[in-house]
Amino acid sequence: MTENMKGLLLEDRWAPVTSELGFLETEAEHAARAFAAWHAGLLAPRGINVEVRPVSGPLEQVLSTLLPITTPEVQRQLFIPTRSPWTAYIENGWGGTDASSAMRYMARTLGCRGLRVVAVPNTIRKDKGRFGAVMLAMYGPHRTEWLNYVRVVSASNDGGHWVFDQSGEPFPFEQVEQYQARRVKDRFTFDMLKEYLRHLGLSPFEENFYLPEGAPAWLVERKGPVAPTHEEFTLAQAREEF
C-alpha cells in the first residue's frame, strides 16, 4: 500500500469491495427496505425476488455475507449502521462497489443526503496494481444544476495521468488553497478526504465506526434466475491483479 494511504478500512483487505463506499443519511433498515422495494419492481418481470434480512457479528463477518463476488450483475448489497446518522452501502459486484447511481437515486427517494466515497491506492506498475483515486461526491434530495449532485471533489489516475475535478459550491471546511498544488495528485489527498468526512460526521476508514452496540446490518439479496453470463468469484480471485 502506498505511504499516503495507510489507514484504509480493514487495512484494505476487503478491496475492491470496500474501495468505494456509499452513505445515506438515514436509518439502515429503512434504507435497505426502500432499496429492496425499488429493485423488486425492476426485477419482478424476470421472476426475481428481492429479500431483506438482518445480519450480525463483527464487520468482516458481516462483509462475508456479500460473497461470492458476482458479475455481470450485483446480487447482494449491505446497508450497515454506523456511529452517526449515516448508513453505509456496500455491494458484491466484480471490481468493487459502484455507489454513484444507487446513492444518487436513494437520496432523492428518501429525501436525504447521500455520499460516494472512493479511496484507492495508486499501485499500478505495468499490467499489475490499481490506478489511484480519491473522490468525494455528495447528492441531495432535490434537483440541482446537474441531476442532484451537490458537491464533487476528486483526484484520480486516469489511465496514467492524474486529473483533478470539482463541481458545486465548496463546503466551508474545504482546504480550497490546496486545489492549486503543482502536482495534481496533491490537490485532493486521502488525508484531506478523511478530514472532510470528519466534518460531515463520518469516520468510514475506522472499523469501530460500524455496527454500534451490536446493531445488525441489513442484507438485500436477489433470489431467482441469473444472467446467462453469470460468474462467481472469491475475494482472493478479485484481488489477483493487485
Short mmCIF file of C-alpha atoms in Angstrom, two decimals:
data_model
loop_
_atom_site.label_atom_id
_atom_site.label_comp_id
_atom_site.label_asym_id
_atom_site.label_seq_id
_atom_site.Cartn_x
_atom_site.Cartn_y
_atom_site.Cartn_z
CA MET A 1 0.00 0.00 0.00
CA THR A 2 1.31 3.42 -0.82
CA GLU A 3 2.56 5.51 2.10
CA ASN A 4 -0.07 8.22 1.74
CA MET A 5 -2.96 5.77 2.07
CA LYS A 6 -2.14 3.94 5.27
CA GLY A 7 -5.26 3.68 7.39
CA LEU A 8 -7.73 2.32 4.84
CA LEU A 9 -10.66 0.32 6.18
CA LEU A 10 -9.57 -3.12 7.48
CA GLU A 11 -6.08 -2.40 6.08
CA ASP A 12 -7.59 -2.72 2.59
CA ARG A 13 -8.06 -6.49 3.00
CA TRP A 14 -11.56 -6.24 1.55
CA ALA A 15 -10.61 -4.23 -1.52
CA PRO A 16 -12.03 -3.89 -4.10
CA VAL A 17 -15.32 -4.41 -2.21
CA THR A 18 -14.59 -1.54 0.20
CA SER A 19 -12.54 0.68 -2.13
CA GLU A 20 -15.71 2.62 -2.83
CA LEU A 21 -18.42 3.18 -0.24
CA GLY A 22 -21.85 4.75 -0.32
CA PHE A 23 -23.56 6.54 2.56
CA LEU A 24 -27.13 7.66 3.14
CA GLU A 25 -28.14 9.98 5.97
CA THR A 26 -30.93 7.75 7.23
CA GLU A 27 -31.52 4.60 9.27
CA ALA A 28 -30.11 1.31 7.94
CA GLU A 29 -33.23 -0.88 7.86
CA HIS A 30 -35.27 1.94 6.33
CA ALA A 31 -32.68 2.39 3.58
CA ALA A 32 -32.42 -1.34 2.92
CA ARG A 33 -36.16 -1.87 2.60
CA ALA A 34 -36.61 1.15 0.34
CA PHE A 35 -33.75 -0.07 -1.86
CA ALA A 36 -35.23 -3.58 -1.98
CA ALA A 37 -38.65 -2.24 -2.97
CA TRP A 38 -37.04 -0.25 -5.80
CA HIS A 39 -35.18 -3.27 -7.15
CA ALA A 40 -38.11 -5.63 -6.64
CA GLY A 41 -40.13 -3.51 -9.05
CA LEU A 42 -37.34 -3.59 -11.61
CA LEU A 43 -36.65 -7.32 -11.34
CA ALA A 44 -40.12 -8.84 -10.92
CA PRO A 45 -40.63 -9.23 -14.73
CA ARG A 46 -37.59 -11.54 -14.73
CA GLY A 47 -39.00 -13.73 -11.97
CA ILE A 48 -36.50 -12.44 -9.43
CA ASN A 49 -37.48 -11.82 -5.80
CA VAL A 50 -35.61 -9.38 -3.59
CA GLU A 51 -35.25 -10.36 0.07
CA VAL A 52 -34.05 -8.36 3.09
CA ARG A 53 -32.65 -9.90 6.26
CA PRO A 54 -30.58 -8.74 9.25
CA VAL A 55 -27.00 -9.97 9.64
CA SER A 56 -24.93 -9.57 12.80
CA GLY A 57 -21.40 -10.04 14.01
CA PRO A 58 -18.05 -8.28 13.61
CA LEU A 59 -17.59 -6.18 10.49
CA GLU A 60 -15.62 -8.76 8.49
CA GLN A 61 -18.19 -11.44 9.30
CA VAL A 62 -20.93 -9.12 8.07
CA LEU A 63 -18.98 -8.34 4.90
CA SER A 64 -18.59 -12.06 4.22
CA THR A 65 -22.36 -12.28 3.60
CA LEU A 66 -21.71 -10.44 0.33
CA LEU A 67 -19.64 -13.32 -1.03
CA PRO A 68 -19.23 -14.69 -3.60
CA ILE A 69 -18.44 -11.71 -5.78
CA THR A 70 -20.54 -11.78 -8.94
CA THR A 71 -20.51 -10.47 -12.49
CA PRO A 72 -22.07 -9.06 -14.63
CA GLU A 73 -24.86 -8.32 -12.14
CA VAL A 74 -24.66 -7.43 -8.47
CA GLN A 75 -26.55 -10.00 -6.40
CA ARG A 76 -26.19 -8.65 -2.83
CA GLN A 77 -26.00 -5.27 -1.12
CA LEU A 78 -25.31 -4.42 2.52
CA PHE A 79 -26.68 -1.48 4.49
CA ILE A 80 -24.56 -1.09 7.62
CA PRO A 81 -25.42 1.18 10.56
CA THR A 82 -22.69 3.46 11.88
CA ARG A 83 -21.94 5.55 14.94
CA SER A 84 -23.51 8.52 13.17
CA PRO A 85 -26.75 9.39 11.36
CA TRP A 86 -25.26 7.81 8.20
CA THR A 87 -25.79 4.28 6.87
CA ALA A 88 -23.02 2.66 4.81
CA TYR A 89 -23.75 0.95 1.48
CA ILE A 90 -21.54 -1.82 0.02
CA GLU A 91 -22.21 -4.32 -2.80
CA ASN A 92 -20.69 -7.53 -4.20
CA GLY A 93 -20.02 -6.65 -7.83
CA TRP A 94 -16.81 -7.56 -9.62
CA GLY A 95 -14.47 -4.59 -9.45
CA GLY A 96 -16.00 -3.37 -6.19
CA THR A 97 -18.89 -1.25 -5.06
CA ASP A 98 -20.37 1.22 -7.55
CA ALA A 99 -22.18 3.63 -5.25
CA SER A 100 -22.89 6.56 -7.56
CA SER A 101 -26.23 5.73 -9.18
CA ALA A 102 -27.65 3.96 -6.12
CA MET A 103 -26.82 6.79 -3.71
CA ARG A 104 -28.00 9.41 -6.18
CA TYR A 105 -31.37 7.69 -6.63
CA MET A 106 -31.85 6.84 -2.95
CA ALA A 107 -31.04 10.38 -1.80
CA ARG A 108 -33.95 11.65 -3.88
CA THR A 109 -36.26 8.77 -2.96
CA LEU A 110 -35.64 9.01 0.79
CA GLY A 111 -35.29 12.80 0.91
CA CYS A 112 -31.85 12.72 2.49
CA ARG A 113 -28.21 13.38 1.66
CA GLY A 114 -26.09 10.69 0.03
CA LEU A 115 -22.35 10.26 -0.44
CA ARG A 116 -19.95 8.41 -2.69
CA VAL A 117 -16.50 7.90 -1.11
CA VAL A 118 -13.59 6.45 -3.11
CA ALA A 119 -10.08 5.73 -1.78
CA VAL A 120 -7.83 3.57 -3.96
CA PRO A 121 -4.03 3.44 -3.53
CA ASN A 122 -2.04 4.16 -6.67
CA THR A 123 -0.15 0.88 -7.07
CA ILE A 124 -0.23 0.47 -10.85
CA ARG A 125 3.02 -0.98 -12.27
CA LYS A 126 2.91 -2.14 -15.87
CA ASP A 127 -0.06 -4.55 -16.01
CA LYS A 128 -0.47 -5.03 -12.24
CA GLY A 129 -1.95 -2.92 -9.49
CA ARG A 130 -4.60 -0.23 -9.34
CA PHE A 131 -4.98 3.28 -10.66
CA GLY A 132 -5.21 5.55 -7.63
CA ALA A 133 -8.24 7.68 -6.82
CA VAL A 134 -9.53 9.89 -4.03
CA MET A 135 -13.10 11.06 -4.57
CA LEU A 136 -15.97 12.57 -2.62
CA ALA A 137 -19.41 13.22 -4.11
CA MET A 138 -22.47 14.45 -2.25
CA TYR A 139 -26.02 14.08 -3.57
CA GLY A 140 -29.06 15.88 -2.23
CA PRO A 141 -32.81 15.21 -2.11
CA HIS A 142 -33.58 17.87 -4.73
CA ARG A 143 -32.59 18.55 -8.33
CA THR A 144 -29.55 20.78 -8.83
CA GLU A 145 -27.84 22.18 -11.91
CA TRP A 146 -26.63 18.64 -12.64
CA LEU A 147 -29.12 15.95 -11.55
CA ASN A 148 -28.97 16.07 -7.73
CA TYR A 149 -25.21 16.50 -7.32
CA VAL A 150 -24.38 18.94 -4.52
CA ARG A 151 -20.58 18.77 -4.47
CA VAL A 152 -17.84 16.71 -6.14
CA VAL A 153 -14.09 16.80 -5.44
CA SER A 154 -11.70 14.21 -6.90
CA ALA A 155 -8.13 13.45 -7.87
CA SER A 156 -7.56 10.27 -9.87
CA ASN A 157 -5.06 8.50 -12.06
CA ASP A 158 -6.90 8.37 -15.37
CA GLY A 159 -5.01 5.69 -17.29
CA GLY A 160 -1.58 7.09 -16.50
CA HIS A 161 -2.09 10.80 -15.87
CA TRP A 162 -3.62 12.49 -12.84
CA VAL A 163 -6.81 14.51 -13.18
CA PHE A 164 -8.37 16.86 -10.63
CA ASP A 165 -12.07 17.69 -10.79
CA GLN A 166 -14.53 19.68 -8.74
CA SER A 167 -18.08 20.93 -9.17
CA GLY A 168 -20.66 22.57 -6.96
CA GLU A 169 -20.10 25.05 -4.14
CA PRO A 170 -17.22 24.24 -1.76
CA PHE A 171 -18.12 23.46 1.84
CA PRO A 172 -16.80 25.93 4.45
CA PHE A 173 -14.35 23.34 5.79
CA GLU A 174 -12.64 22.62 2.47
CA GLN A 175 -8.92 23.35 2.01
CA VAL A 176 -9.53 25.16 -1.27
CA GLU A 177 -6.00 26.57 -1.44
CA GLN A 178 -4.69 23.03 -1.82
CA TYR A 179 -6.55 22.70 -5.13
CA GLN A 180 -3.81 24.83 -6.70
CA ALA A 181 -0.98 22.42 -5.79
CA ARG A 182 1.55 21.88 -8.57
CA ARG A 183 1.22 18.09 -8.54
CA VAL A 184 -2.31 17.15 -9.49
CA LYS A 185 -2.46 14.18 -7.13
CA ASP A 186 -1.67 16.52 -4.22
CA ARG A 187 -4.74 18.64 -4.84
CA PHE A 188 -7.07 16.22 -3.07
CA THR A 189 -5.39 13.65 -0.85
CA PHE A 190 -6.53 10.77 1.32
CA ASP A 191 -5.84 12.85 4.43
CA MET A 192 -8.00 15.66 3.04
CA LEU A 193 -10.78 13.18 2.28
CA LYS A 194 -10.71 11.88 5.86
CA GLU A 195 -10.81 15.44 7.21
CA TYR A 196 -13.75 16.41 5.00
CA LEU A 197 -15.65 13.31 6.07
CA ARG A 198 -14.93 14.06 9.73
CA HIS A 199 -16.65 17.42 9.27
CA LEU A 200 -19.66 15.54 7.87
CA GLY A 201 -19.73 13.23 10.90
CA LEU A 202 -18.13 10.16 9.31
CA SER A 203 -15.04 8.05 10.10
CA PRO A 204 -15.52 5.41 7.40
CA PHE A 205 -11.97 4.02 7.48
CA GLU A 206 -12.21 3.02 11.15
CA GLU A 207 -13.63 -0.44 11.89
CA ASN A 208 -15.32 0.65 15.13
CA PHE A 209 -17.33 3.26 13.21
CA TYR A 210 -19.60 0.46 12.03
CA LEU A 211 -22.20 -1.75 13.77
CA PRO A 212 -22.59 0.22 17.02
CA GLU A 213 -23.76 -1.66 20.13
CA GLY A 214 -24.47 -4.87 18.25
CA ALA A 215 -26.91 -3.29 15.80
CA PRO A 216 -27.43 -5.54 12.77
CA ALA A 217 -26.64 -4.72 9.19
CA TRP A 218 -29.25 -5.44 6.51
CA LEU A 219 -28.54 -7.66 3.54
CA VAL A 220 -30.52 -7.19 0.33
CA GLU A 221 -30.32 -10.29 -1.85
CA ARG A 222 -31.70 -11.35 -5.22
CA LYS A 223 -33.36 -14.76 -5.41
CA GLY A 224 -34.15 -16.28 -8.80
CA PRO A 225 -32.76 -16.57 -12.32
CA VAL A 226 -29.32 -15.13 -13.04
CA ALA A 227 -27.92 -13.76 -16.29
CA PRO A 228 -26.64 -16.34 -18.82
CA THR A 229 -23.14 -14.91 -18.39
CA HIS A 230 -23.29 -15.06 -14.57
CA GLU A 231 -19.97 -15.82 -12.88
CA GLU A 232 -18.90 -16.07 -9.25
CA PHE A 233 -15.53 -15.34 -7.66
CA THR A 234 -13.84 -15.45 -4.28
CA LEU A 235 -12.40 -12.29 -2.76
CA ALA A 236 -8.92 -13.67 -3.43
CA GLN A 237 -9.72 -14.05 -7.13
CA ALA A 238 -10.99 -10.46 -7.29
CA ARG A 239 -7.67 -9.31 -5.81
CA GLU A 240 -5.38 -11.26 -8.13
CA GLU A 241 -4.44 -8.20 -10.21
CA PHE A 242 -3.50 -6.06 -7.20
#
